[in-house]
CSV table of C-alpha atoms and ligand atoms in Angstrom, one decimal:
chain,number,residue,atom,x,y,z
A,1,UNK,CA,-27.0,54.3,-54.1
A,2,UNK,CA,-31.0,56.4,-54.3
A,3,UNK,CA,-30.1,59.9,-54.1
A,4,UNK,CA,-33.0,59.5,-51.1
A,5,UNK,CA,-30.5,57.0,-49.2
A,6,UNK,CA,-27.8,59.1,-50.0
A,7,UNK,CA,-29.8,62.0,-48.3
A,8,UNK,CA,-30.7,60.2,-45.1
A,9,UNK,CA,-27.0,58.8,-44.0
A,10,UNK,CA,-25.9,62.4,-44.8
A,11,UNK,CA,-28.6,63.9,-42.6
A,12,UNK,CA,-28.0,60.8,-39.9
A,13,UNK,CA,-24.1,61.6,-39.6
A,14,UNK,CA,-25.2,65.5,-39.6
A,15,UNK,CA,-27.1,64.7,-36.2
A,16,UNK,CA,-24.2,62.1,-35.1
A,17,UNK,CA,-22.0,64.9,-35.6
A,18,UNK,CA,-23.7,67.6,-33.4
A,19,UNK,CA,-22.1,68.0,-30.5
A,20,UNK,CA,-23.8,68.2,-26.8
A,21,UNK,CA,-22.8,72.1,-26.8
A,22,UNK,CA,-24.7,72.5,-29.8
A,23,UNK,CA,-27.4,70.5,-29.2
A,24,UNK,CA,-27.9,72.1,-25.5
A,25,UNK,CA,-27.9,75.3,-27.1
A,26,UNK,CA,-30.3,75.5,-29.6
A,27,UNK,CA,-32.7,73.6,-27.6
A,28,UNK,CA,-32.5,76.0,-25.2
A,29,UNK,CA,-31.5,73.8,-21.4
A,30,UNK,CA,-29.4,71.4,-20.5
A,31,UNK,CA,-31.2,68.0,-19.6
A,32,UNK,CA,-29.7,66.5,-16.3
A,33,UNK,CA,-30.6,63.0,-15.0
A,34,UNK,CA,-30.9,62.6,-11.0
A,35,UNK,CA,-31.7,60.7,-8.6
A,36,UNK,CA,-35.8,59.6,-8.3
A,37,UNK,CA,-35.5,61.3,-4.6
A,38,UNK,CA,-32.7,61.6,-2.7
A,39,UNK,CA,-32.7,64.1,0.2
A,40,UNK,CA,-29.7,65.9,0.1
A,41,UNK,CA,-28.8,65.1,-3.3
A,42,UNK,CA,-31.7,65.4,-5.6
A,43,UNK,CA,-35.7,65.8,-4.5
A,44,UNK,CA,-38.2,68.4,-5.5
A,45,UNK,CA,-39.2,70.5,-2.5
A,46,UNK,CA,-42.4,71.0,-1.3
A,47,UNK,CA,-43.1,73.5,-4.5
A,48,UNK,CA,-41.6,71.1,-6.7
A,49,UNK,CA,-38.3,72.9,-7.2
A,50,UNK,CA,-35.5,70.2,-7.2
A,51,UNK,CA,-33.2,70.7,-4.7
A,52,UNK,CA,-29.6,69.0,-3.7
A,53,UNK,CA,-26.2,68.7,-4.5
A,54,UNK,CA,-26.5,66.9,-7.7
A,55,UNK,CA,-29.3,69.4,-8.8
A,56,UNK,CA,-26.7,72.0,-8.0
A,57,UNK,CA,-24.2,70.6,-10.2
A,58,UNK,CA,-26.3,70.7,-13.5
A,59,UNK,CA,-27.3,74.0,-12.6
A,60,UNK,CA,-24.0,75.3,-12.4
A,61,UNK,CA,-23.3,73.5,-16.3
A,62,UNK,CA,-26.5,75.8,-17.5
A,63,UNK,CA,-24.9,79.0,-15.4
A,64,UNK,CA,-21.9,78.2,-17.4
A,65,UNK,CA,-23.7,77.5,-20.8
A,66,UNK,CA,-26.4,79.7,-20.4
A,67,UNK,CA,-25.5,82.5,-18.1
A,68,UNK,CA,-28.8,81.1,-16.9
A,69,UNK,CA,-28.6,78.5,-14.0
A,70,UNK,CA,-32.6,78.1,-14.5
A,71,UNK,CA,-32.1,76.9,-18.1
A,72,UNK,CA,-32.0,73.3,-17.0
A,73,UNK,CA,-34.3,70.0,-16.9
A,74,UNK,CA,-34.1,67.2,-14.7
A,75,UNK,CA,-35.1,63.7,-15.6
A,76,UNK,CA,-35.6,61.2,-12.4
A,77,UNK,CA,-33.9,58.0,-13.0
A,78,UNK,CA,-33.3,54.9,-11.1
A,79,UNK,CA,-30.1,53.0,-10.4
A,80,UNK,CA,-31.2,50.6,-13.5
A,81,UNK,CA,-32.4,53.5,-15.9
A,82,UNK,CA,-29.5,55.7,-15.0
A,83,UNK,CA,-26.7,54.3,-18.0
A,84,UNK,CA,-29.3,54.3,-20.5
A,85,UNK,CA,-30.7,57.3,-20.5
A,86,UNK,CA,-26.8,59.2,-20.7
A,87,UNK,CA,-26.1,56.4,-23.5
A,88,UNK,CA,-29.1,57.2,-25.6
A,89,UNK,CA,-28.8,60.8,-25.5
A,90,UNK,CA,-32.0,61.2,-23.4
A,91,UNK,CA,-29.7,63.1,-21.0
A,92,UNK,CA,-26.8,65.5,-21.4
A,93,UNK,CA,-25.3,64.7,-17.8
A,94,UNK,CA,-25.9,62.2,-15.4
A,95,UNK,CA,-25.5,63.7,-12.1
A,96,UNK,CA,-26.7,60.9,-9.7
A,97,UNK,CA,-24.9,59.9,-7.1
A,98,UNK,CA,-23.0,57.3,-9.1
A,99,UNK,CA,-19.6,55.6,-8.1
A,100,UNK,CA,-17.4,56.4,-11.0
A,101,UNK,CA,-15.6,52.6,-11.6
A,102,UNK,CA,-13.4,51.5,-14.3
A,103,UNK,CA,-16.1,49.1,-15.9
A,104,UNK,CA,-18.9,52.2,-16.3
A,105,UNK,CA,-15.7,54.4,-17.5
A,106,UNK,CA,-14.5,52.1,-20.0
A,107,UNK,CA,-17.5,49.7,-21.1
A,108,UNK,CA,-20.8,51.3,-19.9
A,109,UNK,CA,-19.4,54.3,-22.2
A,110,UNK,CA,-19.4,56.8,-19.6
A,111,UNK,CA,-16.5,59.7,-19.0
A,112,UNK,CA,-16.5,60.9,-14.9
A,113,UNK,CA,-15.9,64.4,-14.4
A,114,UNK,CA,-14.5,64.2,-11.3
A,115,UNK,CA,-15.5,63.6,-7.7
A,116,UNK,CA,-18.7,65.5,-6.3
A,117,UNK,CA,-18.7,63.7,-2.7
A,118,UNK,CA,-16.3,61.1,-1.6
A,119,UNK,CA,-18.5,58.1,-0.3
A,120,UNK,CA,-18.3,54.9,1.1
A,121,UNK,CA,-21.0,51.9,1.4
A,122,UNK,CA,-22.3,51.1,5.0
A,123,UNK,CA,-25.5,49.1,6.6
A,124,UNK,CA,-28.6,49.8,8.6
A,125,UNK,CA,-30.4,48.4,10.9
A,126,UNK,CA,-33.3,48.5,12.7
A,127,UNK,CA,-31.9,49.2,16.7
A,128,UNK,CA,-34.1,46.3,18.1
A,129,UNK,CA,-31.9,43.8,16.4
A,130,UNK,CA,-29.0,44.8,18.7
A,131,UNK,CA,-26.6,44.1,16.0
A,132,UNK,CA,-23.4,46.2,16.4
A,133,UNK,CA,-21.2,45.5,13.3
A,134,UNK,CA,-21.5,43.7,10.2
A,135,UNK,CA,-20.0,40.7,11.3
A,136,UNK,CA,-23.2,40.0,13.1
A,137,UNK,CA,-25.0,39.7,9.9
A,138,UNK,CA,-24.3,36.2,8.8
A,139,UNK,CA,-27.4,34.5,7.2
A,140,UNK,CA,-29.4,37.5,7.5
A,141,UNK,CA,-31.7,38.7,4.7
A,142,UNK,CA,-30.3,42.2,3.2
A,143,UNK,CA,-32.3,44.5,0.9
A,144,UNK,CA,-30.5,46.2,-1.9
A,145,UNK,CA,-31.0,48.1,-5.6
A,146,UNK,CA,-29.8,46.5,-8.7
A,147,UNK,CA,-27.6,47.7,-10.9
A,148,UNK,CA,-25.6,49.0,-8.2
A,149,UNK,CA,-21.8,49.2,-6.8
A,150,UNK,CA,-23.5,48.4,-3.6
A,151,UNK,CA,-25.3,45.3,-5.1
A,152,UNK,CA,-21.9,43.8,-6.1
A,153,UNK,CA,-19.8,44.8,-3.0
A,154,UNK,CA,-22.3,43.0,-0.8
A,155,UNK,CA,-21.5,39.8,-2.1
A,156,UNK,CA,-18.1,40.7,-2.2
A,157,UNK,CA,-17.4,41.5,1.0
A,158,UNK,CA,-20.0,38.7,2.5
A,159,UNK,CA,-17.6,36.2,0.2
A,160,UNK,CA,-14.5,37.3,1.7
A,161,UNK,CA,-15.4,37.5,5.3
A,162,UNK,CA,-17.2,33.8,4.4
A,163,UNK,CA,-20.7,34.9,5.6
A,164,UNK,CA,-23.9,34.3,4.3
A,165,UNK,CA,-27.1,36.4,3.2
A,166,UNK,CA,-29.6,36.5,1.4
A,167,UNK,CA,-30.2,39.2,-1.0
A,168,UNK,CA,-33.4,40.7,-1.6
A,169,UNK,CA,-33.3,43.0,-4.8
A,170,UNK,CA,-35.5,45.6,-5.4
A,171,UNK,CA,-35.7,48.2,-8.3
A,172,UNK,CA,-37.7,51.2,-7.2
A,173,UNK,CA,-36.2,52.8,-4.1
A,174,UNK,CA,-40.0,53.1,-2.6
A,175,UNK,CA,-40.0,49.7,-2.6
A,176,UNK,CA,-37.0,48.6,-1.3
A,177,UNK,CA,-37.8,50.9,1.2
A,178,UNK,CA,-40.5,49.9,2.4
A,179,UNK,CA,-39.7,46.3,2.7
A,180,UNK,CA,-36.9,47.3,4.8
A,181,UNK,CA,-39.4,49.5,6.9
A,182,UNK,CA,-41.6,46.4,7.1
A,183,UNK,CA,-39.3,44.2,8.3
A,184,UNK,CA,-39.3,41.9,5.4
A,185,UNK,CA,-35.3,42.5,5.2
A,186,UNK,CA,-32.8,42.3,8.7
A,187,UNK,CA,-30.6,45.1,7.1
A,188,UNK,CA,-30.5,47.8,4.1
A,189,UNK,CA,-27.0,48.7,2.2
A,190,UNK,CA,-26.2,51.7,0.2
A,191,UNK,CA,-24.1,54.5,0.8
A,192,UNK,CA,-23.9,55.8,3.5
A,193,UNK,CA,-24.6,59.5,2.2
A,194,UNK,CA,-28.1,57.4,1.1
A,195,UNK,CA,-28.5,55.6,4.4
A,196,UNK,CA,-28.1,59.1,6.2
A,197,UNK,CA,-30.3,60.8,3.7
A,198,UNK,CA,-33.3,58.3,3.6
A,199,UNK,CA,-33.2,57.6,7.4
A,200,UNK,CA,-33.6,61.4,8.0
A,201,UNK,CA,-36.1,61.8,5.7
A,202,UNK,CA,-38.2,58.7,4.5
A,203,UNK,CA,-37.8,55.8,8.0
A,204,UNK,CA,-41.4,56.4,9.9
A,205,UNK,CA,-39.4,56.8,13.2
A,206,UNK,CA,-35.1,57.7,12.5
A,207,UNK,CA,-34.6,57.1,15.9
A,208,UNK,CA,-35.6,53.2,15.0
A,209,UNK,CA,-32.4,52.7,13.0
A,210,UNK,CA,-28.7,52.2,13.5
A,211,UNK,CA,-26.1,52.7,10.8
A,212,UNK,CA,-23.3,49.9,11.4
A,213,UNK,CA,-19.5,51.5,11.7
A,214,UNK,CA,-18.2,49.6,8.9
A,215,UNK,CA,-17.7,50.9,5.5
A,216,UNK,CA,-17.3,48.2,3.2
A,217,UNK,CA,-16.0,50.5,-0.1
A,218,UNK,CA,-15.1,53.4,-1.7
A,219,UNK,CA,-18.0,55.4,-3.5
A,220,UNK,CA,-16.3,58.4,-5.2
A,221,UNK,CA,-19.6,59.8,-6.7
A,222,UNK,CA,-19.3,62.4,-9.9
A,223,UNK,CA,-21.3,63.3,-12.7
A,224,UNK,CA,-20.6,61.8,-15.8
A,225,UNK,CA,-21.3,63.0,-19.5
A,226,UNK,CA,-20.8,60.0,-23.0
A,227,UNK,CA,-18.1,58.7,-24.1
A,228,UNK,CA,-16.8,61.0,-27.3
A,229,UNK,CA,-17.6,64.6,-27.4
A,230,UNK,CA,-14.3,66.3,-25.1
A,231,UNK,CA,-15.7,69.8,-25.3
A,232,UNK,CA,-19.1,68.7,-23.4
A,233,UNK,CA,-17.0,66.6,-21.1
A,234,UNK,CA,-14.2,69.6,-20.8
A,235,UNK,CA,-17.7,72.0,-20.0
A,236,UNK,CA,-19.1,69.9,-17.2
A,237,UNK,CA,-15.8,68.8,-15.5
A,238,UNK,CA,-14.7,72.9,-15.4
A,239,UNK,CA,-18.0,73.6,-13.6
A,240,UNK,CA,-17.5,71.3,-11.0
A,241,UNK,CA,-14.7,72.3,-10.4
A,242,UNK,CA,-15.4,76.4,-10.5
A,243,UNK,CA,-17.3,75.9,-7.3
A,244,UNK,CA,-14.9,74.1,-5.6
A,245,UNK,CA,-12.1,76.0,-6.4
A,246,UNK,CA,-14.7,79.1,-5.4
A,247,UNK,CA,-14.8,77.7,-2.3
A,248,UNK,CA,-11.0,77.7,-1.9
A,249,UNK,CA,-11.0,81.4,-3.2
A,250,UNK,CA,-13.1,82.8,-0.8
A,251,UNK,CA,-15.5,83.4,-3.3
A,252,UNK,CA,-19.2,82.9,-2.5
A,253,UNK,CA,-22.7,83.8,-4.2
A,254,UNK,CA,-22.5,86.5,-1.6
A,255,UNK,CA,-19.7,88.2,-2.0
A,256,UNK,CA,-18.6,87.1,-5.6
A,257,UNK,CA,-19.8,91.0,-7.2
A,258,UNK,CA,-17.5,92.7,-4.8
A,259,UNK,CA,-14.5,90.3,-5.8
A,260,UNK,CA,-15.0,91.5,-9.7
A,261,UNK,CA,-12.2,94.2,-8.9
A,262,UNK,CA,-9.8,91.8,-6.7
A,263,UNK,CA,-6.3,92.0,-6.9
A,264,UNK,CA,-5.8,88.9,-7.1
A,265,UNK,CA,-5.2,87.5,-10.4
A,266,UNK,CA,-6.6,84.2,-9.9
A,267,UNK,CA,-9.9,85.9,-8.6
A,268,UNK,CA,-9.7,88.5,-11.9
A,269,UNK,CA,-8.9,85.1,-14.2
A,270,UNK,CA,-11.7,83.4,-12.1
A,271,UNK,CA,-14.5,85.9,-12.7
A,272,UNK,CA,-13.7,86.4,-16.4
A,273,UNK,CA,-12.6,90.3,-15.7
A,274,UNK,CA,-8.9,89.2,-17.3
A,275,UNK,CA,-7.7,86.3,-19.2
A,276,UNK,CA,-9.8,84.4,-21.6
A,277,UNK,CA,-10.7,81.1,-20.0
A,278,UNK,CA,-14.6,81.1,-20.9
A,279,UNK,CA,-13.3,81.1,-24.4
A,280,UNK,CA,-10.8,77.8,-24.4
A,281,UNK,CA,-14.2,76.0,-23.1
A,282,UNK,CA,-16.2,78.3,-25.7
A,283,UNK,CA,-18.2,79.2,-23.1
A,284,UNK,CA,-18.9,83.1,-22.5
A,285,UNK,CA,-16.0,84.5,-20.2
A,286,UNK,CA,-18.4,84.9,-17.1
A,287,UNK,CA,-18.9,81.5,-17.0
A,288,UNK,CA,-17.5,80.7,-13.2
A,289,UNK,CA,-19.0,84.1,-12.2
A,290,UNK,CA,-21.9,82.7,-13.3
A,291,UNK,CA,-21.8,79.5,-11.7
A,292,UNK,CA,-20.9,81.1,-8.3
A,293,UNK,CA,-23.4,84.3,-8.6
A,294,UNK,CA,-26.2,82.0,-9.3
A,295,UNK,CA,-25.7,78.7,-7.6
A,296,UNK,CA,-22.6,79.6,-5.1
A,297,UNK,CA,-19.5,77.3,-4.1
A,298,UNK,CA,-19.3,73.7,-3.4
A,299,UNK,CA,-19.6,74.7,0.1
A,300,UNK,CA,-23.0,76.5,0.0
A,301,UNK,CA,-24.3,73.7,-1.9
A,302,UNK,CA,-23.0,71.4,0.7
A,303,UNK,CA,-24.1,73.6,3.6
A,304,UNK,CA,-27.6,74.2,1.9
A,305,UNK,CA,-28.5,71.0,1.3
A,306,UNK,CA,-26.7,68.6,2.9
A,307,UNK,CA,-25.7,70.2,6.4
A,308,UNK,CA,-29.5,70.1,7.5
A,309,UNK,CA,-30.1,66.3,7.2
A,310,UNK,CA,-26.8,65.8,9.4
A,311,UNK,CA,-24.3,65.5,7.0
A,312,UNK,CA,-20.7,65.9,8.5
A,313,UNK,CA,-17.9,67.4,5.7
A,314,UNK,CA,-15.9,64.7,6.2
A,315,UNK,CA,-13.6,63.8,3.3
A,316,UNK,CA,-15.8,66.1,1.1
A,317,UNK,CA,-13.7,69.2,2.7
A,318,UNK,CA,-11.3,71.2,0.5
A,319,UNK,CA,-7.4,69.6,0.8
A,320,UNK,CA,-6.4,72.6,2.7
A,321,UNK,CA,-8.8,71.5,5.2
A,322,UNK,CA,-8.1,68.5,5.4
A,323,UNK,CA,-9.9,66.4,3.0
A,324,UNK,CA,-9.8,65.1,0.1
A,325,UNK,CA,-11.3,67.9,-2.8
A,326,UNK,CA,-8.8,69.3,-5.1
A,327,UNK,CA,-9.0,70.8,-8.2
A,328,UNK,CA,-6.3,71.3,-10.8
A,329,UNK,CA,-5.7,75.3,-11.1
A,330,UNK,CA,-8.0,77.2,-13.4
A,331,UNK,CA,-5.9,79.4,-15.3
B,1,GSH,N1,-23.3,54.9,-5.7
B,1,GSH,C1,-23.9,53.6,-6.0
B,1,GSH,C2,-25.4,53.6,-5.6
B,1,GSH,C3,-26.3,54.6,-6.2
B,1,GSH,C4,-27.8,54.3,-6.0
B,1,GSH,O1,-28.4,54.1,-6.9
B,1,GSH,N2,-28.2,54.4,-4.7
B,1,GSH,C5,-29.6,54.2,-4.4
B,1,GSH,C6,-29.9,54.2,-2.9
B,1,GSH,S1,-29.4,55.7,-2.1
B,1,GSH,C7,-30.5,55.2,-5.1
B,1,GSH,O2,-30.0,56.3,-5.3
B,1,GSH,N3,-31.7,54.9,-5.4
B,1,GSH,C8,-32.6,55.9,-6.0
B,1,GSH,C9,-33.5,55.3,-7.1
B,1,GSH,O3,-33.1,54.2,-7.6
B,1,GSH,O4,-34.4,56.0,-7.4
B,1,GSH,C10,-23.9,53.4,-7.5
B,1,GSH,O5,-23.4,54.3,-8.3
B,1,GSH,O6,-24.2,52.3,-8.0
């Protein structure tokens, strides 16, 4: 073989082999995909600093990483774009309120981290129809994104409850928007954290729109790194769970520098002041401090950026409350 050739495979399996950790690091932040513009989830605010409960999530992997939760760049993606851009590297994370399946965990080359808000799918529809359950829906004309769960469960569940519709599938979520804002489609599915979201903040009059009581599916939505590099997928999955397990600690962006001298163990283990836990994920030992200090527990994300558009906790409160988050013990 040319020494040349030689010299480029060596160099190519050199940058196959670097790992995400490395990589984030000497570039400097860690590139998160999210959502185009969700309310609630992920959407630059009026100064164009995204904002939402994704957002929150990849800040809390550059706290951890960083000791920095500003060290992070966010790349706006639509349902279609989404897989892509986390296959081809153009994204550390995806953190975009995506239903983690077995077919995008196994073939789409995706690993989930875990479970950021428990979800289901639902409809909407605009109140002067009258309609008061899906049932009513047969034959209508229902507006959907591709390359979504929702796409696929609405034929499911129209197939199994033998009703008819018409789909009409759109890719940009201003479009298939507006065409249900224009009328153009009876009824618009996605799930329902999306239907509350964009009703709230994108319908021209909220008050104009029903969402049906039926939820046709389970959405368990979670940020999700590639397929073959542990310690990256290790990283992210342990800073999802720091803030919820801050949250079950009592431990809050507030009052997380008085909790430094707890006597609690878990609390001294948690904010890196005993024990060596930021090490096993080579991470520096302040690396849940971090994430709490600088973005706070799942519950201030939730209560910062989802509690103002309506949201309800729901199954997204802790399993001592009642729901359904619960995270294995950090220690
Ligand atoms: N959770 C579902 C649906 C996620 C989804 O893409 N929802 C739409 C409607 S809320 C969305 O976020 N669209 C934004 C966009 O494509 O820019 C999935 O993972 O397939």
């Amino acid at each position: 073989m040319k020494n040349w050739l030689l010299l480029a495979l060596l160099v190519c399996q050199a940058a196959a082999a670097q790992s995400t950790l490395d990589a984030v690091r000497s570039r400097g932040f860690v590139q998160c995909g999210v959502n185009t513009g969700l309310a609630g989830f992920a959407q630059p605010d009026s100064k164009g600093v995204w904002r939402g409960l994704d957002v929150d999530l990849c800040r809390a992997v550059a706290a951890a990483v960083f000791g920095d939760a500003r060290k992070v760049r966010f790349t706006p993606l639509t349902s279609q774009q989404r897989f892509t851009a986390l296959q081809s590297g153009e994204v550390d994370v995806l953190a975009r309120n995506t239903t983690w399946t077995l077919s995008r965990d196994t073939s789409l080359g995706l690993n989930f981290v875990g479970v950021n808000y428990y979800d289901g799918q639902g409809f909407m529809v605009p109140k002067k129809l009258n309609v008061k359950s899906v049932k009513e829906l047969d034959g209508a004309t229902i507006c959907v994104q591709p390359g979504t769960t929702n796409e696929l469960n609405l034929a499911d569940y129209f197939r199994a409850n033998r009703l008819k519709f018409k789909p009409v599938v759109i890719e940009k979520l201003e479009e298939v928007l507006s065409a249900y804002f224009s009328g153009r489609c009876d009824a618009y599915t996605t799930d329902q954290s999306g239907l509350v979201a964009l009703r709230a903040s994108r319908a021209p009059n909220p008050a104009e729109h029903v969402i049906l009581p039926e939820i046709i599916s389970k959405e368990p939505l979670g940020p999700a790194v590639r397929h073959g590099d542990d310690r990256w997928f290790d990283i992210v999955k342990w800073s999802l769970f720091a803030m919820i397990e801050a949250e079950e600690l009592g431990l809050s962006s507030k009052n997380v520098d008085g909790q430094v001298k707890s006597p609690n163990p878990a609390i001294q283990r948690f904010v890196g002041a005993s024990g060596d836990l930021g090490k096993m994920l080579a991470l520096d030992n302040k690396w849940a401090y971090n994430i709490v200090k600088q973005v706070g527990n799942y519950g201030e994300s939730f209560d910062a950026n989802l509690k103002p558009l309506g949201f309800e906790r729901g199954l997204n409160r802790l399993w001592n409350r009642g729901g359904l988050l619960y995270v294995p013990p950090i220690r």
